Amino acid sequence: MKAMAQTSWAAGTPLALLELPTPEPRAGEVRVRVHAASVNPVDWKMRQSGPLRLAARLIGPPPPVVPGVDFSGTVDAVGPKVTGVAVGDAVVGGVNFSRGQRGSYAEYVIVRPDQICVLPTGFDLDVAGGLGVVGATAWMAVVEMARIGAGQRVAVLGASGGVGQMCVQIAARVRGAFVAGVCSARNTGLVTGLGANVVIDYGEGDALEQLRAHGPFDLIVDCAGGYSGPRCRALLAKGGKHVMVAGDSPLAMAQVLVPPFSSRPILGVITGARMRPLVDAIAAGQVKLTIAQRFPLTAAEEALKLSEGARMTGKILLMP
Ligand SMILES: NC(=O)c1ccc[n+]([C@@H]2O[C@H](COP(=O)([O-])OP(=O)(O)OC[C@H]3O[C@@H](n4cnc5c(N)ncnc54)[C@H](OP(=O)(O)O)[C@@H]3O)[C@@H](O)[C@H]2O)c1
C-alpha cells in the first residue's frame, strides 16, 4: 500500500511516498480502506522534538513512521473473532499508536472494532474523515469530563478551530448550554452560527477579562493554549472545570496540581462509542463539520504546513 511516511524519528525527516506491505488483520482486528484522513496539530507536533514525539516514539510502532490519527473509509478485510463489523461497512474512526498501529496517512489502516463506528447509509465520508480527533476530544471535554447539561455555562477559548467548533456545538446544540466563544474578529460570525450565545474577539482586548461579564462558568475549555491557568480557574463556578485541550508543555500540565484541582489535561481518544452520538448529531443536522481544504495524500507536507499556521476554520483532509 502507499503511505506518506518518514523513515526515522530524526526531527526534520521529510515525509515520502513509500510502498509498504498492505497490513493483514489479525484476530480481533479489521482493515479499513481509507477514504479520507484529516490533518491535526498532533500530526506535525509529533514530528518535532517535544513531549508528543517522545510519547509517540515510546508507545508507537517502529519506523517507518506513518502520521495521521483519524480516518473515514470502508472495511475491506476482517480478522477472526470480529463481530459487529462487516466487509463493506462505511466507518469513521481513529488509529491507536499504543496498540502498535500505524497512522492514517495511508491507503489502509488496521484497527480494532472498538475504534470505529459504522456510518448510516449516505453519510458523507469526507465529513466523517474530519471528525475523529476533534469530535472525540470535544465530546470528552464537554460531556464526559464536565458533564455539561442544559442551562450551564461554557466558555470555549479557540472557538473557531477544529476542536473549538465541536465544543461550541456539542455544548450549545447537543447539551443546551449557554456558550461564550473566544476567537479572532474574522471568525465571530462563524462561531455565532455554530450556536454560541456570546462571541468575544480576543483582538478587542483581554479575552478572559471580557469573559468575566458572562460567567461564572461550569466549563472553560482551552482549545487555543497560552491562556493563564489561574485566571481561567478564577472564572469558574463552584465545581467548574478548566479543561486544557491545547497546551502540552510541562508548565501547562503543572496546572493540575493547583488547588482546587479544577484544571484537567485531556488526551482525545477516538472510540466508536464516542463517535456514535456525534455521527447521529451530524446526521440529524444538529452539528456541522466544516471542511476547509482537501489535498491528495502526496501533498501531506503542504497540508501539515497549513495546519501549523493555526489559522484554520475547518478541517484539512488528505485523500489517499
Ligand atoms: N489534548 C488533545 O487530545 C488534543 C486534541 C486535539 C487538538 N489538541 C490541541 O488543541 C489545539 C487546537 O487544535 P485544533 O485542531 O482545533 O486546531 P486548529 O483547527 O488549527 O485551530 C486553531 C485555532 O486556534 C485559534 N487561535 C489562535 N490563537 C488564538 C487565541 N489567542 N485565542 C483564541 N483562539 C486562538 C485560531 O482561530 P482564530 O484564527 O479565530 O484566532 C484557530 O482557528 C492544538 O494545540 C492541538 O494540538 C489537543
Short mmCIF file of C-alpha atoms and ligand atoms in Angstrom, two decimals:
data_model
loop_
_atom_site.label_atom_id
_atom_site.label_comp_id
_atom_site.label_asym_id
_atom_site.label_seq_id
_atom_site.Cartn_x
_atom_site.Cartn_y
_atom_site.Cartn_z
CA MET A 1 0.00 0.00 0.00
CA LYS A 2 1.02 3.60 -0.44
CA ALA A 3 1.65 5.69 2.66
CA MET A 4 3.20 9.06 3.41
CA ALA A 5 5.82 8.17 5.98
CA GLN A 6 9.18 9.15 7.42
CA THR A 7 11.91 6.58 7.59
CA SER A 8 13.21 7.66 11.02
CA TRP A 9 12.21 9.73 14.06
CA ALA A 10 15.00 12.26 13.47
CA ALA A 11 13.46 15.77 13.56
CA GLY A 12 13.18 17.26 10.09
CA THR A 13 12.91 13.90 8.31
CA PRO A 14 10.55 14.63 5.40
CA LEU A 15 7.52 12.55 4.59
CA ALA A 16 7.93 10.48 1.45
CA LEU A 17 5.51 8.35 -0.53
CA LEU A 18 6.51 4.82 0.46
CA GLU A 19 5.26 1.46 -0.73
CA LEU A 20 4.63 -0.56 2.46
CA PRO A 21 3.25 -4.08 2.77
CA THR A 22 -0.55 -3.96 2.90
CA PRO A 23 -1.29 -4.98 6.52
CA GLU A 24 -3.33 -8.11 7.21
CA PRO A 25 -5.83 -8.01 10.08
CA ARG A 26 -5.10 -10.47 12.88
CA ALA A 27 -7.67 -11.90 15.29
CA GLY A 28 -9.83 -9.10 16.65
CA GLU A 29 -8.74 -6.58 14.01
CA VAL A 30 -10.23 -5.07 10.88
CA ARG A 31 -8.60 -3.43 7.89
CA VAL A 32 -10.11 -0.21 6.57
CA ARG A 33 -9.52 1.19 3.10
CA VAL A 34 -9.04 4.87 3.91
CA HIS A 35 -11.29 7.36 2.13
CA ALA A 36 -10.02 10.46 3.95
CA ALA A 37 -7.65 11.17 6.82
CA SER A 38 -7.64 14.55 8.50
CA VAL A 39 -4.69 16.70 9.47
CA ASN A 40 -4.47 17.50 13.18
CA PRO A 41 -1.85 19.54 15.06
CA VAL A 42 -0.64 16.33 16.75
CA ASP A 43 0.50 15.09 13.32
CA TRP A 44 3.10 17.85 12.98
CA LYS A 45 3.81 18.16 16.72
CA MET A 46 4.86 14.51 16.94
CA ARG A 47 7.43 15.11 14.19
CA GLN A 48 9.10 17.94 16.14
CA SER A 49 11.17 17.49 19.26
CA GLY A 50 8.96 17.67 22.33
CA PRO A 51 6.72 15.60 24.59
CA LEU A 52 4.43 14.36 21.82
CA ARG A 53 7.29 12.96 19.75
CA LEU A 54 8.76 11.31 22.83
CA ALA A 55 5.42 9.73 23.68
CA ALA A 56 4.79 8.55 20.11
CA ARG A 57 8.30 7.07 19.96
CA LEU A 58 7.85 5.25 23.23
CA ILE A 59 4.38 3.83 22.65
CA GLY A 60 4.12 3.63 18.86
CA PRO A 61 5.34 1.12 16.29
CA PRO A 62 8.93 1.39 14.99
CA PRO A 63 9.70 3.42 11.82
CA PRO A 64 8.65 3.93 9.11
CA VAL A 65 6.53 6.49 10.93
CA VAL A 66 3.13 7.00 9.33
CA PRO A 67 1.39 10.04 10.87
CA GLY A 68 -2.35 10.57 10.98
CA VAL A 69 -4.82 9.62 13.68
CA ASP A 70 -8.32 9.81 12.25
CA PHE A 71 -9.95 8.50 9.10
CA SER A 72 -13.09 7.54 7.29
CA GLY A 73 -13.28 4.60 4.94
CA THR A 74 -14.69 1.19 4.16
CA VAL A 75 -13.95 -2.05 5.97
CA ASP A 76 -12.27 -4.30 3.41
CA ALA A 77 -10.99 -7.23 5.49
CA VAL A 78 -11.97 -8.65 8.86
CA GLY A 79 -9.79 -10.88 11.05
CA PRO A 80 -11.01 -13.88 13.04
CA LYS A 81 -13.17 -13.28 16.14
CA VAL A 82 -14.53 -9.92 14.95
CA THR A 83 -18.22 -9.29 15.47
CA GLY A 84 -20.45 -6.33 14.71
CA VAL A 85 -18.45 -5.10 11.71
CA ALA A 86 -18.52 -6.50 8.19
CA VAL A 87 -16.64 -6.04 4.93
CA GLY A 88 -18.24 -3.16 3.05
CA ASP A 89 -19.27 -1.17 6.14
CA ALA A 90 -18.54 2.56 5.86
CA VAL A 91 -16.86 3.68 9.07
CA VAL A 92 -15.32 6.60 10.95
CA GLY A 93 -12.54 6.01 13.44
CA GLY A 94 -9.03 6.50 14.67
CA VAL A 95 -5.81 4.55 14.98
CA ASN A 96 -4.16 3.99 18.34
CA PHE A 97 -0.36 4.15 18.31
CA SER A 98 -0.21 2.44 21.71
CA ARG A 99 -1.76 -0.63 20.09
CA GLY A 100 1.15 -0.72 17.65
CA GLN A 101 -0.97 0.63 14.80
CA ARG A 102 0.43 2.82 12.03
CA GLY A 103 -1.17 6.16 11.10
CA SER A 104 -3.89 7.06 8.65
CA TYR A 105 -1.79 8.91 6.04
CA ALA A 106 -2.04 5.66 4.10
CA GLU A 107 -4.30 3.64 1.85
CA TYR A 108 -5.14 1.18 4.63
CA VAL A 109 -5.24 1.15 8.43
CA ILE A 110 -5.59 -1.70 10.91
CA VAL A 111 -7.81 -1.08 13.94
CA ARG A 112 -9.91 -2.96 16.44
CA PRO A 113 -13.71 -2.77 16.21
CA ASP A 114 -13.96 -0.56 19.33
CA GLN A 115 -12.03 2.15 17.45
CA ILE A 116 -14.62 2.56 14.69
CA CYS A 117 -18.27 3.47 14.31
CA VAL A 118 -20.33 2.17 11.39
CA LEU A 119 -21.89 5.08 9.50
CA PRO A 120 -25.52 5.32 8.47
CA THR A 121 -26.24 4.90 4.74
CA GLY A 122 -25.45 8.04 2.78
CA PHE A 123 -23.30 9.67 5.48
CA ASP A 124 -20.71 11.95 3.82
CA LEU A 125 -17.36 10.16 4.03
CA ASP A 126 -15.48 13.46 3.68
CA VAL A 127 -17.22 14.85 6.76
CA ALA A 128 -16.52 11.59 8.61
CA GLY A 129 -12.86 11.87 7.64
CA GLY A 130 -12.52 15.10 9.60
CA LEU A 131 -14.47 14.07 12.66
CA GLY A 132 -12.32 11.68 14.71
CA VAL A 133 -9.85 13.74 16.72
CA VAL A 134 -11.85 16.96 17.02
CA GLY A 135 -15.10 15.15 17.77
CA ALA A 136 -13.71 12.70 20.32
CA THR A 137 -11.72 15.42 22.14
CA ALA A 138 -14.65 17.83 22.33
CA TRP A 139 -17.04 15.07 23.44
CA MET A 140 -14.68 14.01 26.20
CA ALA A 141 -14.26 17.61 27.42
CA VAL A 142 -17.88 18.75 27.35
CA VAL A 143 -19.80 15.55 28.05
CA GLU A 144 -17.50 13.10 29.84
CA MET A 145 -15.27 15.39 31.91
CA ALA A 146 -17.57 18.36 32.63
CA ARG A 147 -20.96 16.58 32.17
CA ILE A 148 -22.42 19.80 30.86
CA GLY A 149 -26.20 19.98 30.84
CA ALA A 150 -28.95 22.41 29.85
CA GLY A 151 -28.56 25.93 31.19
CA GLN A 152 -24.96 25.52 32.35
CA ARG A 153 -22.32 27.99 31.20
CA VAL A 154 -19.39 27.09 28.98
CA ALA A 155 -16.54 29.23 27.65
CA VAL A 156 -14.60 27.96 24.63
CA LEU A 157 -11.19 29.55 24.07
CA GLY A 158 -10.22 28.98 20.44
CA ALA A 159 -13.84 28.54 19.39
CA SER A 160 -13.20 28.82 15.63
CA GLY A 161 -10.67 25.95 15.35
CA GLY A 162 -11.43 22.29 14.73
CA VAL A 163 -11.87 21.23 18.36
CA GLY A 164 -13.36 24.59 19.37
CA GLN A 165 -16.12 24.38 16.77
CA MET A 166 -17.08 20.95 18.05
CA CYS A 167 -17.04 22.10 21.68
CA VAL A 168 -19.32 25.05 20.88
CA GLN A 169 -21.83 22.89 19.01
CA ILE A 170 -21.85 19.99 21.47
CA ALA A 171 -22.28 22.36 24.42
CA ALA A 172 -24.88 24.63 22.79
CA ARG A 173 -26.81 22.35 20.48
CA VAL A 174 -26.49 18.86 21.93
CA ARG A 175 -26.42 19.72 25.64
CA GLY A 176 -28.37 23.02 25.67
CA ALA A 177 -25.74 25.07 27.50
CA PHE A 178 -25.05 28.81 27.35
CA VAL A 179 -21.82 29.19 25.35
CA ALA A 180 -19.33 32.05 25.14
CA GLY A 181 -16.78 31.57 22.36
CA VAL A 182 -13.44 33.36 22.01
CA CYS A 183 -11.93 33.81 18.54
CA SER A 184 -10.47 36.41 16.19
CA ALA A 185 -12.60 39.13 14.59
CA ARG A 186 -12.79 37.38 11.22
CA ASN A 187 -14.44 34.33 12.78
CA THR A 188 -17.06 35.86 15.09
CA GLY A 189 -19.87 35.24 12.55
CA LEU A 190 -18.78 31.63 12.14
CA VAL A 191 -18.85 30.98 15.89
CA THR A 192 -22.23 32.69 16.31
CA GLY A 193 -23.55 30.45 13.53
CA LEU A 194 -22.42 27.38 15.47
CA GLY A 195 -24.72 28.31 18.34
CA ALA A 196 -22.58 30.45 20.67
CA ASN A 197 -24.66 32.92 22.69
CA VAL A 198 -21.79 35.37 23.09
CA VAL A 199 -18.70 35.73 20.91
CA ILE A 200 -15.62 37.54 22.13
CA ASP A 201 -12.99 38.88 19.76
CA TYR A 202 -9.65 38.44 21.52
CA GLY A 203 -8.27 41.28 19.36
CA GLU A 204 -10.55 43.71 21.23
CA GLY A 205 -8.61 43.28 24.47
CA ASP A 206 -8.01 40.73 27.21
CA ALA A 207 -10.39 37.86 26.37
CA LEU A 208 -10.56 36.49 29.93
CA GLU A 209 -11.45 39.95 31.25
CA GLN A 210 -14.19 40.21 28.59
CA LEU A 211 -15.48 36.76 29.62
CA ARG A 212 -15.93 37.82 33.25
CA ALA A 213 -19.29 39.51 32.49
CA HIS A 214 -20.68 36.19 31.14
CA GLY A 215 -19.59 33.79 33.87
CA PRO A 216 -19.05 32.14 36.22
CA PHE A 217 -18.54 29.09 34.01
CA ASP A 218 -19.14 25.41 34.63
CA LEU A 219 -16.55 24.65 31.98
CA ILE A 220 -13.75 26.62 30.40
CA VAL A 221 -12.23 24.59 27.61
CA ASP A 222 -8.97 25.95 26.25
CA CYS A 223 -8.51 24.90 22.63
CA ALA A 224 -6.03 27.70 21.90
CA GLY A 225 -3.35 27.43 24.60
CA GLY A 226 -1.48 30.33 26.12
CA TYR A 227 -4.30 31.36 28.46
CA SER A 228 -3.41 31.68 32.14
CA GLY A 229 -4.49 28.71 34.26
CA PRO A 230 -5.06 30.73 37.46
CA ARG A 231 -7.08 33.35 35.58
CA CYS A 232 -9.22 30.66 33.94
CA ARG A 233 -9.85 28.99 37.31
CA ALA A 234 -10.89 32.37 38.73
CA LEU A 235 -13.76 32.47 36.20
CA LEU A 236 -15.15 29.07 37.21
CA ALA A 237 -18.33 28.43 39.15
CA LYS A 238 -18.05 26.19 42.22
CA GLY A 239 -17.27 22.69 40.96
CA GLY A 240 -16.49 24.02 37.44
CA LYS A 241 -13.69 22.58 35.30
CA HIS A 242 -10.88 24.11 33.28
CA VAL A 243 -10.05 21.59 30.55
CA MET A 244 -6.77 22.10 28.71
CA VAL A 245 -7.14 20.72 25.19
CA ALA A 246 -4.22 22.80 23.93
CA GLY A 247 -1.09 23.21 26.00
CA ASP A 248 1.13 20.16 26.06
CA SER A 249 4.05 21.81 27.91
CA PRO A 250 5.13 20.63 31.39
CA LEU A 251 4.17 24.10 32.70
CA ALA A 252 0.61 23.68 31.42
CA MET A 253 0.46 20.17 32.89
CA ALA A 254 1.56 21.52 36.28
CA GLN A 255 -1.79 23.37 36.48
CA VAL A 256 -3.48 20.14 37.53
CA LEU A 257 -1.57 20.22 40.83
CA VAL A 258 -3.00 23.59 41.88
CA PRO A 259 -5.93 23.59 44.37
CA PRO A 260 -8.89 23.39 44.00
CA PHE A 261 -7.74 20.89 41.34
CA SER A 262 -10.20 22.15 38.74
CA SER A 263 -7.72 22.12 35.81
CA ARG A 264 -7.53 18.94 33.77
CA PRO A 265 -5.42 17.92 30.79
CA ILE A 266 -7.10 15.81 28.15
CA LEU A 267 -5.93 13.23 25.68
CA GLY A 268 -8.53 12.78 22.98
CA VAL A 269 -9.01 9.09 22.20
CA ILE A 270 -11.24 8.04 19.33
CA THR A 271 -13.66 5.24 20.12
CA GLY A 272 -16.71 4.03 18.26
CA ALA A 273 -18.80 4.80 21.35
CA ARG A 274 -17.67 8.45 21.28
CA MET A 275 -18.25 8.75 17.55
CA ARG A 276 -21.80 7.35 17.65
CA PRO A 277 -23.63 10.34 19.24
CA LEU A 278 -21.65 12.74 17.06
CA VAL A 279 -22.48 10.84 13.88
CA ASP A 280 -26.15 10.89 14.94
CA ALA A 281 -25.99 14.63 15.69
CA ILE A 282 -24.42 15.32 12.28
CA ALA A 283 -26.92 13.08 10.51
CA ALA A 284 -29.73 14.99 12.26
CA GLY A 285 -28.28 18.34 11.14
CA GLN A 286 -27.64 19.39 14.75
CA VAL A 287 -23.83 19.54 14.41
CA LYS A 288 -21.78 20.53 11.35
CA LEU A 289 -18.21 19.79 10.43
CA THR A 290 -16.61 22.28 8.08
CA ILE A 291 -14.06 21.08 5.56
CA ALA A 292 -11.58 23.81 4.71
CA GLN A 293 -9.44 22.05 2.11
CA ARG A 294 -8.75 18.66 0.51
CA PHE A 295 -5.29 17.53 -0.57
CA PRO A 296 -4.07 14.38 -2.31
CA LEU A 297 -2.15 12.15 0.10
CA THR A 298 1.12 13.04 -1.61
CA ALA A 299 0.66 16.71 -0.60
CA ALA A 300 0.78 15.83 3.11
CA GLU A 301 3.72 18.17 3.83
CA GLU A 302 1.85 21.13 2.31
CA ALA A 303 -1.27 20.24 4.29
CA LEU A 304 0.73 19.99 7.53
CA LYS A 305 2.26 23.45 6.95
CA LEU A 306 -1.21 24.89 6.57
CA SER A 307 -2.28 23.32 9.87
CA GLU A 308 0.86 24.64 11.57
CA GLY A 309 -0.20 28.19 10.73
CA ALA A 310 -3.04 27.69 13.31
CA ARG A 311 -5.46 29.83 11.34
CA MET A 312 -7.76 27.11 10.02
CA THR A 313 -11.51 27.44 10.36
CA GLY A 314 -12.24 23.92 9.22
CA LYS A 315 -10.66 20.54 8.68
CA ILE A 316 -7.91 19.75 6.20
CA LEU A 317 -8.38 16.37 4.55
CA LEU A 318 -5.89 14.08 2.87
CA MET A 319 -7.40 11.85 0.22
CA PRO A 320 -5.38 8.68 -0.49
N1 LIG B 1 -5.34 17.21 24.04
C1 LIG B 1 -5.79 16.63 22.94
O1 LIG B 1 -6.15 15.44 22.92
C2 LIG B 1 -5.91 17.47 21.70
C3 LIG B 1 -6.74 17.05 20.65
C4 LIG B 1 -6.87 17.87 19.55
C5 LIG B 1 -6.18 19.08 19.50
N2 LIG B 1 -5.36 19.43 20.52
C6 LIG B 1 -4.66 20.71 20.52
O2 LIG B 1 -5.64 21.74 20.54
C7 LIG B 1 -5.21 22.85 19.77
C8 LIG B 1 -6.27 23.17 18.72
O3 LIG B 1 -6.40 22.09 17.81
P1 LIG B 1 -7.34 22.27 16.53
O4 LIG B 1 -7.31 21.01 15.78
O5 LIG B 1 -8.65 22.84 16.96
O6 LIG B 1 -6.51 23.39 15.75
P2 LIG B 1 -6.93 24.35 14.56
O7 LIG B 1 -8.13 23.80 13.85
O8 LIG B 1 -5.71 24.62 13.80
O9 LIG B 1 -7.43 25.67 15.26
C9 LIG B 1 -6.57 26.55 15.85
C10 LIG B 1 -7.41 27.78 16.19
O10 LIG B 1 -6.77 28.50 17.21
C11 LIG B 1 -7.31 29.79 17.16
N3 LIG B 1 -6.48 30.72 17.92
C12 LIG B 1 -5.18 31.02 17.71
N4 LIG B 1 -4.78 31.90 18.66
C13 LIG B 1 -5.86 32.13 19.49
C14 LIG B 1 -6.08 32.90 20.67
N5 LIG B 1 -5.12 33.66 21.21
N6 LIG B 1 -7.30 32.86 21.27
C15 LIG B 1 -8.30 32.12 20.75
N7 LIG B 1 -8.15 31.37 19.64
C16 LIG B 1 -6.94 31.37 19.01
C17 LIG B 1 -7.42 30.09 15.67
O11 LIG B 1 -8.59 30.85 15.47
P3 LIG B 1 -8.57 32.40 15.09
O12 LIG B 1 -7.97 32.49 13.71
O13 LIG B 1 -10.02 32.79 15.16
O14 LIG B 1 -7.71 33.04 16.12
C18 LIG B 1 -7.58 28.71 15.04
O15 LIG B 1 -8.87 28.58 14.48
C19 LIG B 1 -3.84 22.44 19.21
O16 LIG B 1 -2.85 22.95 20.08
C20 LIG B 1 -3.84 20.93 19.27
O17 LIG B 1 -2.54 20.38 19.36
C21 LIG B 1 -5.21 18.64 21.62
#
